PDB file of C-alpha atoms in Angstrom:
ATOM      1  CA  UNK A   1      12.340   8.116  -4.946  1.00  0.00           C
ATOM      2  CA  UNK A   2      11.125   5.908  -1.942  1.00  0.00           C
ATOM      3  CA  UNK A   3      11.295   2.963  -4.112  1.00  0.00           C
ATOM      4  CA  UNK A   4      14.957   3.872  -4.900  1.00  0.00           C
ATOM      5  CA  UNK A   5      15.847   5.184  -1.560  1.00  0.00           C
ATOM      6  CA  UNK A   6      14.368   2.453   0.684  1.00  0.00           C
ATOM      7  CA  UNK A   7      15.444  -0.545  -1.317  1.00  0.00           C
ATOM      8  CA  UNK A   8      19.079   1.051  -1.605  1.00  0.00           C
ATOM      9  CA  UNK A   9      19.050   0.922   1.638  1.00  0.00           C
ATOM     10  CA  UNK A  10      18.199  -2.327   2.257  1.00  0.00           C
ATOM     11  CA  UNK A  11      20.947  -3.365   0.014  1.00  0.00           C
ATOM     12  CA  UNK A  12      23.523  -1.693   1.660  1.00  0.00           C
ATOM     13  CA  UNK A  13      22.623  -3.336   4.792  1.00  0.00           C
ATOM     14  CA  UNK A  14      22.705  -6.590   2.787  1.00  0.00           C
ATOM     15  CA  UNK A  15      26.692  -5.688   1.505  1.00  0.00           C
ATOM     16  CA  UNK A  16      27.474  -4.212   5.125  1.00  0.00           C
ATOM     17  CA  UNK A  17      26.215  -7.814   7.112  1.00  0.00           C
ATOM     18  CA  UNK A  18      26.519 -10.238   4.282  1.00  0.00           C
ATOM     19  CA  UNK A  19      28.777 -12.375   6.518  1.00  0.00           C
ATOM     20  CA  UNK A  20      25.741 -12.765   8.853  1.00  0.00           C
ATOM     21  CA  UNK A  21      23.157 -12.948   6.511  1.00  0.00           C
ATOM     22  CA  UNK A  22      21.017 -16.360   6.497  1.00  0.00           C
ATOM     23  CA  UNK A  23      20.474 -17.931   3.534  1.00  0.00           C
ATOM     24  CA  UNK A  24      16.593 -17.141   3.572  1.00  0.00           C
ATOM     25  CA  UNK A  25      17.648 -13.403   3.702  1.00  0.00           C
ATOM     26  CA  UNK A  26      19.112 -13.729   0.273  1.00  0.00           C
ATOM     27  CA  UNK A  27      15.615 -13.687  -1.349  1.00  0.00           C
ATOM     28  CA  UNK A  28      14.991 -10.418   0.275  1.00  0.00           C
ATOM     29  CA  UNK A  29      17.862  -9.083  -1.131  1.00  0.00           C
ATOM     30  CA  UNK A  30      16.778 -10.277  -4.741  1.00  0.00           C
ATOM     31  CA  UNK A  31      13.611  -9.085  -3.919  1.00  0.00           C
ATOM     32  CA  UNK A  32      15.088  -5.564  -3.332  1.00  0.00           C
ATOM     33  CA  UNK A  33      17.001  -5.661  -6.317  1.00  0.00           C
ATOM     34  CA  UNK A  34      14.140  -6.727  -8.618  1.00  0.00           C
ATOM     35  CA  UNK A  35      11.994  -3.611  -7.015  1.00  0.00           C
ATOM     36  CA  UNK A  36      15.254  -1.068  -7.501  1.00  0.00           C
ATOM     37  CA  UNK A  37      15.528  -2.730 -11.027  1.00  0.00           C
ATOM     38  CA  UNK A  38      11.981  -1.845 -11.943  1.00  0.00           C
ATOM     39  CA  UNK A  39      12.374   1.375 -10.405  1.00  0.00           C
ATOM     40  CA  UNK A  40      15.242   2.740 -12.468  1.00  0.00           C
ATOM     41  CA  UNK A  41      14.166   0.552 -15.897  1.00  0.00           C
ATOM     42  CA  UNK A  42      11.323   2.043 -16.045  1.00  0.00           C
ATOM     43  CA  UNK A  43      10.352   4.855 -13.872  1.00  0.00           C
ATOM     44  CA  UNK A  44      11.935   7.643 -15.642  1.00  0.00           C
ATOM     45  CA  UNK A  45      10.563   6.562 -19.211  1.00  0.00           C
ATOM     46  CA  UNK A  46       6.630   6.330 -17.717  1.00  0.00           C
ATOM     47  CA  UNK A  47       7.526  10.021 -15.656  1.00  0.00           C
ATOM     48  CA  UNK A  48       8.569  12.035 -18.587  1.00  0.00           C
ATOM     49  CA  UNK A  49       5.947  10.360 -21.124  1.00  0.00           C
ATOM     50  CA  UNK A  50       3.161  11.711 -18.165  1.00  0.00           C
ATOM     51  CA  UNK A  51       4.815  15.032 -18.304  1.00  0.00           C
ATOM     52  CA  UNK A  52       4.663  14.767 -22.305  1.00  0.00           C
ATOM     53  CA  UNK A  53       1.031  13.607 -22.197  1.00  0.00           C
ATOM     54  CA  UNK A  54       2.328  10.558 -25.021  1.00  0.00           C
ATOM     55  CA  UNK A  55       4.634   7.723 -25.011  1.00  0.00           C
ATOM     56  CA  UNK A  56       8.269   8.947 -25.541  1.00  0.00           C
ATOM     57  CA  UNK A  57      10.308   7.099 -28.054  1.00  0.00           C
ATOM     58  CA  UNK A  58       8.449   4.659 -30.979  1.00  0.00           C
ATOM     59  CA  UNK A  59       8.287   0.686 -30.417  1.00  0.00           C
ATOM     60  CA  UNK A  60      11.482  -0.128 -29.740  1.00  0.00           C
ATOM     61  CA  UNK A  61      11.139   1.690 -25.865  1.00  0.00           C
ATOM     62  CA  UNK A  62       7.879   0.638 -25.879  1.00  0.00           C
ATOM     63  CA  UNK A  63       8.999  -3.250 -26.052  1.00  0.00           C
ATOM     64  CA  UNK A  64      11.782  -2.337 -23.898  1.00  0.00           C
ATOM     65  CA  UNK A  65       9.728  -1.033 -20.878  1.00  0.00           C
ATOM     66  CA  UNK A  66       6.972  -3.612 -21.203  1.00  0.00           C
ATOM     67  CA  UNK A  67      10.079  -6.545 -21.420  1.00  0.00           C
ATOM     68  CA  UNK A  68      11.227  -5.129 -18.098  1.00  0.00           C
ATOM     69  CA  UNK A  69       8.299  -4.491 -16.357  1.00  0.00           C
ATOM     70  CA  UNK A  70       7.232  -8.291 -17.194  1.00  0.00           C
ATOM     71  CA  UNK A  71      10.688  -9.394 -16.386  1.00  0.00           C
ATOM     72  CA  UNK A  72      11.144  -7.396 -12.754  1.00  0.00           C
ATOM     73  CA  UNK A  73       7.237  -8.029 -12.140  1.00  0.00           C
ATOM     74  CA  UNK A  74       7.609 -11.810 -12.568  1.00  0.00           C
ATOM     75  CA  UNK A  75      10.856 -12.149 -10.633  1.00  0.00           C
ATOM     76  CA  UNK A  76       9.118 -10.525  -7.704  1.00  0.00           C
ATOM     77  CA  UNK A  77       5.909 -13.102  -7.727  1.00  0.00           C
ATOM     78  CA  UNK A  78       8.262 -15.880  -8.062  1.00  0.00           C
ATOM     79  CA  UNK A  79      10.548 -14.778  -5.200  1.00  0.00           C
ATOM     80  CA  UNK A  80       7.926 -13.789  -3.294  1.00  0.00           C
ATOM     81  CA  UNK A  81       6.467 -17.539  -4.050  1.00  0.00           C
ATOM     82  CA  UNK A  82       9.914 -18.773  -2.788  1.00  0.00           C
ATOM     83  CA  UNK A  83       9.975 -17.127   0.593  1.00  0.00           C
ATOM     84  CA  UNK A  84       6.752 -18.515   1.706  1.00  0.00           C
ATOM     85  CA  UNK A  85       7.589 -21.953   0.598  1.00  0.00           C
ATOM     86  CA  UNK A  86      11.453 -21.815   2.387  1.00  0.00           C
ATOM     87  CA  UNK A  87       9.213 -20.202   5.588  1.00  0.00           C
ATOM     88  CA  UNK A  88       7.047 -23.051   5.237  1.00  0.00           C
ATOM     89  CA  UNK A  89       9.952 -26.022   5.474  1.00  0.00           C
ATOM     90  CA  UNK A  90      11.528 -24.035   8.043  1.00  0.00           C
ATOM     91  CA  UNK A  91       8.285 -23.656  10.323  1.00  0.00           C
ATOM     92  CA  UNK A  92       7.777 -27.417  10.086  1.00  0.00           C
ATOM     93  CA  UNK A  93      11.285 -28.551  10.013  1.00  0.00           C
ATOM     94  CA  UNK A  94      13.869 -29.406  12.694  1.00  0.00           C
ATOM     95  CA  UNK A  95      16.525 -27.353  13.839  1.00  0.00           C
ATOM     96  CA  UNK A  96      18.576 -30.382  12.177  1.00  0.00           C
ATOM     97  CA  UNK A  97      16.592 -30.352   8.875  1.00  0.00           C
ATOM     98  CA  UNK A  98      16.063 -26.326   8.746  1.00  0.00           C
ATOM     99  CA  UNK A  99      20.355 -25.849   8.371  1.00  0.00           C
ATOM    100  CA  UNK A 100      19.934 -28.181   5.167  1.00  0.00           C
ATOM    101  CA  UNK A 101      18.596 -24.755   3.281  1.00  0.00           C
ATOM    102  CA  UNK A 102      21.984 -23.467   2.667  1.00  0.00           C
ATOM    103  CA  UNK A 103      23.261 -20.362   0.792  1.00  0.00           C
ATOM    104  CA  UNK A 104      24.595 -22.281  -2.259  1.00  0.00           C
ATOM    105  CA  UNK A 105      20.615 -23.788  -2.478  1.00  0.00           C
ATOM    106  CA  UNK A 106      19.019 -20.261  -2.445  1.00  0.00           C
ATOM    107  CA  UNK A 107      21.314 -18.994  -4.792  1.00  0.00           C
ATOM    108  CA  UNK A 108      20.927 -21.828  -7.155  1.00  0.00           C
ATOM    109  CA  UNK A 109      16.769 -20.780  -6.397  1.00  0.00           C
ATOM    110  CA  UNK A 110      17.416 -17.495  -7.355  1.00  0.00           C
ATOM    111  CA  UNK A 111      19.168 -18.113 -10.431  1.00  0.00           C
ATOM    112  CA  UNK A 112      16.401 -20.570 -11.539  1.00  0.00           C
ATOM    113  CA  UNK A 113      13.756 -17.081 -10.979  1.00  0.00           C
ATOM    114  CA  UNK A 114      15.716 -15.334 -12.844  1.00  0.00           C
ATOM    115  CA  UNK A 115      15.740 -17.582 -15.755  1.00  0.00           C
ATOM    116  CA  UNK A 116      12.364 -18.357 -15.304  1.00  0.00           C
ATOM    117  CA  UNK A 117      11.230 -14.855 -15.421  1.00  0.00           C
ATOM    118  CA  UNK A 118      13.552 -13.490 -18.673  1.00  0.00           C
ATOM    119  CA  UNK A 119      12.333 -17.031 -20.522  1.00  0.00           C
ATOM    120  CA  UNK A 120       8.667 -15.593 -20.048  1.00  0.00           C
ATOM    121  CA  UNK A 121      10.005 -11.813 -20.708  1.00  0.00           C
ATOM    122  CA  UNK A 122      11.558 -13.282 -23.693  1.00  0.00           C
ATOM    123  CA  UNK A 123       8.324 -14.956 -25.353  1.00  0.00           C
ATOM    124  CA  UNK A 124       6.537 -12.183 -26.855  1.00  0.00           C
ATOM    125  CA  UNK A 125       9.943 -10.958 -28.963  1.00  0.00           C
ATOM    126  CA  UNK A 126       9.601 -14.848 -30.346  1.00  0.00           C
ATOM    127  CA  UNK A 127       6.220 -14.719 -31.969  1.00  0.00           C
ATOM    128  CA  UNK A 128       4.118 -16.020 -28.523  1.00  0.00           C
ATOM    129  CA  UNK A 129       2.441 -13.220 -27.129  1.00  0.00           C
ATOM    130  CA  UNK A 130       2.710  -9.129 -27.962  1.00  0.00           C
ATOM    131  CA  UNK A 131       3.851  -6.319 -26.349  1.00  0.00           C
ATOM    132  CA  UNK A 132       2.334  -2.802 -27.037  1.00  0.00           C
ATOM    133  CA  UNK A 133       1.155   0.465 -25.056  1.00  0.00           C
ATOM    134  CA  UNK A 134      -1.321   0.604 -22.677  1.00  0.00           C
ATOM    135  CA  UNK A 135      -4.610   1.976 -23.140  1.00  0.00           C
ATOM    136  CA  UNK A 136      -3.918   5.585 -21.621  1.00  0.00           C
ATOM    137  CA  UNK A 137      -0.855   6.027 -23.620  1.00  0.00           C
ATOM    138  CA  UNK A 138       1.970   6.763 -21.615  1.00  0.00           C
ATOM    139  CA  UNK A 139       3.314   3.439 -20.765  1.00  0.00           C
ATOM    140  CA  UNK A 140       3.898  -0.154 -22.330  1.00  0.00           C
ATOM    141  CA  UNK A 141       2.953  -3.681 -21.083  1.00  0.00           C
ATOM    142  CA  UNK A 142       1.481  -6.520 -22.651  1.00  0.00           C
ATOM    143  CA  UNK A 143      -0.837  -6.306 -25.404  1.00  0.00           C
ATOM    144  CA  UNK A 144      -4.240  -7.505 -23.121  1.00  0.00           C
ATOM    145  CA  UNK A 145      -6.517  -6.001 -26.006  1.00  0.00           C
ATOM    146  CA  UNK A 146      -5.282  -7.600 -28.830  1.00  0.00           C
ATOM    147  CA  UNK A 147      -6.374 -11.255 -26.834  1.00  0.00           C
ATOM    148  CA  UNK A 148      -9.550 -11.533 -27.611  1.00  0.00           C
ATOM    149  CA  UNK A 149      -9.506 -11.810 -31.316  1.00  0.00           C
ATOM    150  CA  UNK A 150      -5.464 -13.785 -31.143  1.00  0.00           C
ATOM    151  CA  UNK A 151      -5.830 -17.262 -30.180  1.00  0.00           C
ATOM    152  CA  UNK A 152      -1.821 -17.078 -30.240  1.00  0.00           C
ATOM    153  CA  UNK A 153      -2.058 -14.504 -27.642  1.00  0.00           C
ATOM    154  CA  UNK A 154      -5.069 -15.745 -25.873  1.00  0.00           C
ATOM    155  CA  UNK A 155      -2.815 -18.859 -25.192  1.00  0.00           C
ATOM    156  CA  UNK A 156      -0.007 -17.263 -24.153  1.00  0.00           C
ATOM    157  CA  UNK A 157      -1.911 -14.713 -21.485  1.00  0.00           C
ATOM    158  CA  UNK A 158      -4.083 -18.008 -20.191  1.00  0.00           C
ATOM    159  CA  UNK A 159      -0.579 -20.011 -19.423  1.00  0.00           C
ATOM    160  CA  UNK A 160       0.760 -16.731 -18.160  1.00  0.00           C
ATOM    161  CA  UNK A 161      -1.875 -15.967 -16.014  1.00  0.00           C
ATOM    162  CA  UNK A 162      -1.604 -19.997 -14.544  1.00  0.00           C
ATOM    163  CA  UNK A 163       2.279 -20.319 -14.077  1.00  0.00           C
ATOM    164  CA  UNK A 164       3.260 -16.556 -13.343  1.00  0.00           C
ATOM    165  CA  UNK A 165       0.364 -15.743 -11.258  1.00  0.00           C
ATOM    166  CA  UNK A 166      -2.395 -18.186 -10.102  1.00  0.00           C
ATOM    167  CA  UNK A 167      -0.495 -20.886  -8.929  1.00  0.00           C
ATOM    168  CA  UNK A 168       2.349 -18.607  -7.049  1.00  0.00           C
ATOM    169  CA  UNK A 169      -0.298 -16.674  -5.485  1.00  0.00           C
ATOM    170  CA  UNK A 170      -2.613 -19.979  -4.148  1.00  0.00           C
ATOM    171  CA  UNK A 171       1.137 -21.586  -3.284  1.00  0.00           C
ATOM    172  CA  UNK A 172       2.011 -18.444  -1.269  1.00  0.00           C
ATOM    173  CA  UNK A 173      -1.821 -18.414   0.409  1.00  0.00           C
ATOM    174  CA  UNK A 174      -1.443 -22.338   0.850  1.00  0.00           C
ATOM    175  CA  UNK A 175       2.520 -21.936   2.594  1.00  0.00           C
ATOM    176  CA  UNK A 176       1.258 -19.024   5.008  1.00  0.00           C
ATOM    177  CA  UNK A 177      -2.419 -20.531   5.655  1.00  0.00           C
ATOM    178  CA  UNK A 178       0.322 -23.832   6.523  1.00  0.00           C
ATOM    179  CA  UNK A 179       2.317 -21.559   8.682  1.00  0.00           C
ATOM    180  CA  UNK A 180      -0.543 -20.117  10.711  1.00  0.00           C
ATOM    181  CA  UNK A 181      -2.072 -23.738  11.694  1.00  0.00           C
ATOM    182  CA  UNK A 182       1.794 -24.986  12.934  1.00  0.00           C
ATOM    183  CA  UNK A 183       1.970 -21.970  15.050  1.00  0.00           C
ATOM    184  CA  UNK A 184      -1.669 -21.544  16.065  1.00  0.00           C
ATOM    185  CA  UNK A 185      -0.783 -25.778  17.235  1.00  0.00           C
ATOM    186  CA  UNK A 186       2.655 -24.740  18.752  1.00  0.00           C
ATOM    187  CA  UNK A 187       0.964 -21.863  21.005  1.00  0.00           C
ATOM    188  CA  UNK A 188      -1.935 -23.984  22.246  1.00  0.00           C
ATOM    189  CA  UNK A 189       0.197 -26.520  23.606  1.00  0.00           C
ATOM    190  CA  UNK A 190       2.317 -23.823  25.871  1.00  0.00           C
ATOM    191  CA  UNK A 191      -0.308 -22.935  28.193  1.00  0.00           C
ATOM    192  CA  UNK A 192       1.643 -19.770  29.626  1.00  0.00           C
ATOM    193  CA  UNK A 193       2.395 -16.974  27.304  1.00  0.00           C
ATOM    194  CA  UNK A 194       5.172 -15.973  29.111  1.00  0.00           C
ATOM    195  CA  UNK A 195       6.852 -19.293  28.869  1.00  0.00           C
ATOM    196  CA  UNK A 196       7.082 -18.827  24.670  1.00  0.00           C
ATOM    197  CA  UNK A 197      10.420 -19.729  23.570  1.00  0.00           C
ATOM    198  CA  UNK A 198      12.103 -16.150  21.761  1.00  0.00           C
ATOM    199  CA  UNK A 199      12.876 -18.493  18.829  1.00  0.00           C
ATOM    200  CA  UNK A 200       9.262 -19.089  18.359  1.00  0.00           C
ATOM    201  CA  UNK A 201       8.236 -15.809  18.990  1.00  0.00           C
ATOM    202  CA  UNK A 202      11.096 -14.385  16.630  1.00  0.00           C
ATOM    203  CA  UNK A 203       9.533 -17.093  13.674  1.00  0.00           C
ATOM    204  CA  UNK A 204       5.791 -15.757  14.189  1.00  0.00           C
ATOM    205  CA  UNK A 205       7.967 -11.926  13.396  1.00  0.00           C
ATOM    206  CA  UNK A 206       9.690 -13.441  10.645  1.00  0.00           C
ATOM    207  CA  UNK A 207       6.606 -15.184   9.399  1.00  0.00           C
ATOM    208  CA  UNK A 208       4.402 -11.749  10.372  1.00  0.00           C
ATOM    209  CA  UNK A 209       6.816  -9.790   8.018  1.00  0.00           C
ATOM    210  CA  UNK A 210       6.524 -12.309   5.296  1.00  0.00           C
ATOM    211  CA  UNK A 211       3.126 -12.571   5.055  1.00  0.00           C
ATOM    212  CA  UNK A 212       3.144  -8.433   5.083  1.00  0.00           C
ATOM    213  CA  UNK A 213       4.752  -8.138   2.063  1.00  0.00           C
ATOM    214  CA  UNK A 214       3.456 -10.686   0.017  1.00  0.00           C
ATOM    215  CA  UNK A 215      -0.029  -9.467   1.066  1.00  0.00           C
ATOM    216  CA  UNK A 216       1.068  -5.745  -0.171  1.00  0.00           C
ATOM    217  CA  UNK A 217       2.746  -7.177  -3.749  1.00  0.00           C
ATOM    218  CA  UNK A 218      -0.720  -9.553  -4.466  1.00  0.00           C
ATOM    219  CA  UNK A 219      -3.224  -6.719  -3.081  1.00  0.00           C
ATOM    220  CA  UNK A 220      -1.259  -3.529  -5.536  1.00  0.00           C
ATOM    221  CA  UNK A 221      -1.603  -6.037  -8.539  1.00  0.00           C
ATOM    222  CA  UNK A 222      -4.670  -7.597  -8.314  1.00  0.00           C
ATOM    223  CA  UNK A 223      -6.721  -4.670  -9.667  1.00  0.00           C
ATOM    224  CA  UNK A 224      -4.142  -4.096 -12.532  1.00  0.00           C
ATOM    225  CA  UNK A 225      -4.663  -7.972 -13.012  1.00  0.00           C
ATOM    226  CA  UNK A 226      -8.410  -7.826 -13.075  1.00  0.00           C
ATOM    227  CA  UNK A 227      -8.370  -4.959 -15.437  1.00  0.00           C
ATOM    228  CA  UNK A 228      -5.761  -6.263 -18.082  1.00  0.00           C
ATOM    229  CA  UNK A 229      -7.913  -9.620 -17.837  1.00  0.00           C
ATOM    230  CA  UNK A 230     -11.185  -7.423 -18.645  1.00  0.00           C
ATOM    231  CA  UNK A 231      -9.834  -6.122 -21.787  1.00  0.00           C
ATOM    232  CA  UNK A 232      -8.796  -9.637 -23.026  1.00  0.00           C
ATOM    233  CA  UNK A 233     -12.680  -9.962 -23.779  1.00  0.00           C
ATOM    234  CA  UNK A 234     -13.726  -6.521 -23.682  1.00  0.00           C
ATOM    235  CA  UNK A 235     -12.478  -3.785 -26.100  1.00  0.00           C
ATOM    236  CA  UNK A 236      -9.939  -1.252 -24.540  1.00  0.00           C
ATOM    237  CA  UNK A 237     -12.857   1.537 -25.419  1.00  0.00           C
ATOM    238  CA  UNK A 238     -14.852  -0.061 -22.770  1.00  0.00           C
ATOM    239  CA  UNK A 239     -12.780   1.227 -19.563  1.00  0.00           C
ATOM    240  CA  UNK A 240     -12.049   4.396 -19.198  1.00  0.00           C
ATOM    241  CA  UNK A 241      -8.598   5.898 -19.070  1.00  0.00           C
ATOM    242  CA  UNK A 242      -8.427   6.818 -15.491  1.00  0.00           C
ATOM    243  CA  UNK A 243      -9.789   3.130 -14.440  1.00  0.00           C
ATOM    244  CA  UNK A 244      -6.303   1.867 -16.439  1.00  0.00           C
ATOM    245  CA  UNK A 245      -4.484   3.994 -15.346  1.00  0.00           C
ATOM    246  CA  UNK A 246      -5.102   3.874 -11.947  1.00  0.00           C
ATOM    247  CA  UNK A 247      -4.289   0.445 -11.634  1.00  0.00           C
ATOM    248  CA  UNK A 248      -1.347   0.778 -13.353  1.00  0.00           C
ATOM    249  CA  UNK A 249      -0.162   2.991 -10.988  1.00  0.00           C
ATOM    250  CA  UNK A 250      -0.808   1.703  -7.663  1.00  0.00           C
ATOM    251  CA  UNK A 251       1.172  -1.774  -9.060  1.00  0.00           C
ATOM    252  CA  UNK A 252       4.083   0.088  -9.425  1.00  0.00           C
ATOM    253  CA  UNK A 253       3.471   1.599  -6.037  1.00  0.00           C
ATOM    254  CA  UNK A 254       4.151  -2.456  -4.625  1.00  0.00           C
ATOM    255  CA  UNK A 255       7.744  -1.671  -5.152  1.00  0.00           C
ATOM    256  CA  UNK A 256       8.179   1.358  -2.024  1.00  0.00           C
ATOM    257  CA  UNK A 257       6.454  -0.947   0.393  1.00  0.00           C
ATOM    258  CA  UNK A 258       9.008  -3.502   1.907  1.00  0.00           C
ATOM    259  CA  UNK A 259      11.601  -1.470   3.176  1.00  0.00           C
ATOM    260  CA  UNK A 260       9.134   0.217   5.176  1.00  0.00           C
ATOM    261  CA  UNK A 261       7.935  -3.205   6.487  1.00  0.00           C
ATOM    262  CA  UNK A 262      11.572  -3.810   7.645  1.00  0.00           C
ATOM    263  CA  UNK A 263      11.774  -0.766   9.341  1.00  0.00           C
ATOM    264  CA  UNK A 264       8.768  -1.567  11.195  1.00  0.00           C
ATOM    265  CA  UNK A 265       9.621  -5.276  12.004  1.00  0.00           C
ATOM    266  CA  UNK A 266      13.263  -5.566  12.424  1.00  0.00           C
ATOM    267  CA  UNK A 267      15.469  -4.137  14.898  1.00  0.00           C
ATOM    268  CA  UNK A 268      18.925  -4.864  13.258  1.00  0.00           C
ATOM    269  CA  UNK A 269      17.698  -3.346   9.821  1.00  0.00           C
ATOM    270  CA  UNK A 270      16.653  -0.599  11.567  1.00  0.00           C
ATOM    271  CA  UNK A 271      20.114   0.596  13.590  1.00  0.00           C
ATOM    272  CA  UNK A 272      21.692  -0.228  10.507  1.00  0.00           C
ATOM    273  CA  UNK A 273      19.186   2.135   8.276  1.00  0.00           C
ATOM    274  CA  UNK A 274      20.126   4.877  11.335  1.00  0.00           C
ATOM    275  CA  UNK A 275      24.058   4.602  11.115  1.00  0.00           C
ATOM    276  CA  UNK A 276      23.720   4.997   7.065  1.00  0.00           C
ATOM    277  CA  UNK A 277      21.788   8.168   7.916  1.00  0.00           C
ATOM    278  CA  UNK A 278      24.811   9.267   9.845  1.00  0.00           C
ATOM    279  CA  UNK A 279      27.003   8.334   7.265  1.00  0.00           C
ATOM    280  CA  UNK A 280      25.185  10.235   4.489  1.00  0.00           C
ATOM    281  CA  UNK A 281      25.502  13.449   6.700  1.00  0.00           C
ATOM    282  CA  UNK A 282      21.365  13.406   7.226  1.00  0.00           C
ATOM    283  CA  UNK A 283      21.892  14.486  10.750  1.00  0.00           C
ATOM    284  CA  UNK A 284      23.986  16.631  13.402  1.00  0.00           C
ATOM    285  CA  UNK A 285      25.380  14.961  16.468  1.00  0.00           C
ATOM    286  CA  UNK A 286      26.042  17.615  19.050  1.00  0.00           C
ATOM    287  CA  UNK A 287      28.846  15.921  21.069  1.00  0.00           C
ATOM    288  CA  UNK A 288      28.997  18.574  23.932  1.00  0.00           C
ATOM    289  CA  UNK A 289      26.708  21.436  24.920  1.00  0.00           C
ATOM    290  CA  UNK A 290      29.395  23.922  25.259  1.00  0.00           C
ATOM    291  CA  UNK A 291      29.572  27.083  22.791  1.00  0.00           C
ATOM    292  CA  UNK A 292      31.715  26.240  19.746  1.00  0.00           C
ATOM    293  CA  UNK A 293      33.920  29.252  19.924  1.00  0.00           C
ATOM    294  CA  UNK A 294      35.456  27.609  23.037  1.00  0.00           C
ATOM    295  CA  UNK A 295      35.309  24.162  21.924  1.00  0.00           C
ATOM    296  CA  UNK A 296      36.144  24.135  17.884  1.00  0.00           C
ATOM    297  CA  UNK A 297      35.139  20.228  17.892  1.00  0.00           C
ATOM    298  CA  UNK A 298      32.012  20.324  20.254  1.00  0.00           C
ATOM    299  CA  UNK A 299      29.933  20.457  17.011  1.00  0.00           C
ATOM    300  CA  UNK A 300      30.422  17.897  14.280  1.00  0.00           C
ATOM    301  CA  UNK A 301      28.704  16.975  10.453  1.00  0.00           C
ATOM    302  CA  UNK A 302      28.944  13.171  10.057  1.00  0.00           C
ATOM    303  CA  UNK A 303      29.825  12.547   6.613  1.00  0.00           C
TER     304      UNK A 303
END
């Protein structure tokens, strides 16, 4: 529900300004739709299969949910891998040079993530890799248990693990470690705090925010990460179900986490986030004090 709910949100805002959106914004809006996309794939399959206490449906919805999950999960890393790098060249860039990132480019880099993550969603339906439920039973992912014993899927999880993972998340670490220096520079050489230009105080936000929400995606699936990679040389039987499970569950949580990181560091997203309250008829606006038998109208339900 928060996933759904915040996200939604932020893509309304998206439609509502997307005259005045900047092209870097448009990964935050595929990020958003990647988290809502997970969120409504998969979500209600992995709640009713709980409630059942077994995985609902035979192999076919098992493949299904694991092919999104790897699909949504990978398009997320790799966007989140984007926006760092487009911070980066912007941080250390010219005014001049920093305009060159245009919408037409970040669309054309979002396409390319998208393609790149449904190619490696794709693999395991051709024969490199396997798909199949997870140890507790009651959702789907990749096979991690059958790796130890499949040098066809021991490949495929090793160049996973290197292109889908490692190197995004050392790229991201390297871009915002990159980030930090520049502006840690910048800052030294203005002696007087209060002499800060806004611009560079509104890029340290931007790059604050950024650095947020790549640190909550990497910290909610590391310990999924570091369990699945256990059970590539350990059988399943050696973790209990809770310690899988667990996991499991606070990776999904990585989708609920950004909008609330918006609310906290941007002032536009969160007037806008207020007037779709109003809209949706969340609140009452009391436009007069007097009693409503003498004014019909001093009382009104926006909406």
């Amino acid at each position: 529900i928060l996933t759904i709910l915040g996200n939604s949100a932020v893509l309304a805002t998206a439609v509502k300004r997307s005259s005045l959106l900047k092209p870097p914004e448009l990964l935050t809006v595929n990020l958003a739709v990647a988290d809502v996309g997970m969120a409504l794939s998969m979500y209600p399959l992995a709640i009713a299969s709980a409630w059942n206490h077994a995985w609902l449906g035979g192999d076919a919805s098992c493949v299904y949910y694991a092919l999104m999950g790897f699909l949504f999960g990978v398009c997320s890393m790799m966007t989140l891998c984007a926006m760092a790098v487009i911070r980066l060249l912007v941080t250390n860039s010219s005014k001049a040079n920093s305009n060159k990132i245009t919408k037409n480019t970040v669309c054309i880099l979002i396409a390319f993530i998208w393609l790149y993550s449904l190619l490696w969603a794709i693999l395991p339906l051709v024969g490199w890799g396997y798909y199949g439920p997870e140890p507790f039973g009651i959702s789907c992912t990749i096979a991690w248990s059958k790796f130890h014993n499949s040098s066809n899927g021991f490949s495929f999880i090793l160049s996973m693990f290197l292109l889908c993972t490692v190197l995004p998340a050392l790229t991201i670490v390297a871009c915002y470690l990159g980030i930090a220096w520049k502006v840690h520079k910048a800052y030294q050489e203005i002696q007087n705090i209060d002499r800060i230009p806004n611009a560079a105080k509104l890029e340290k936000k931007l790059t604050l925010m950024a650095v947020l929400i790549s640190v909550g995606f990497l910290s909610s699936w590391t310990p999924y990460a570091a369990t699945s990679f256990w059970s590539i040389f350990n059988t399943s039987d050696s973790l209990q179900p809770v310690v899988t499970l667990l996991p499991c569950l606070f990776a999904k949580s990585s989708t609920a986490y950004n909008p609330f990181i918006y609310y906290v560091f941007s002032k536009t997203f969160r007037c806008e986030v207020r007037k779709l309250q109003c809209c949706c008829g969340w609140r009452v606006h009391y436009f007069s004090s007097d009693n409503s038998t003498e004014n019909p109208v001093s009382t009104m339900w926006s909406g």
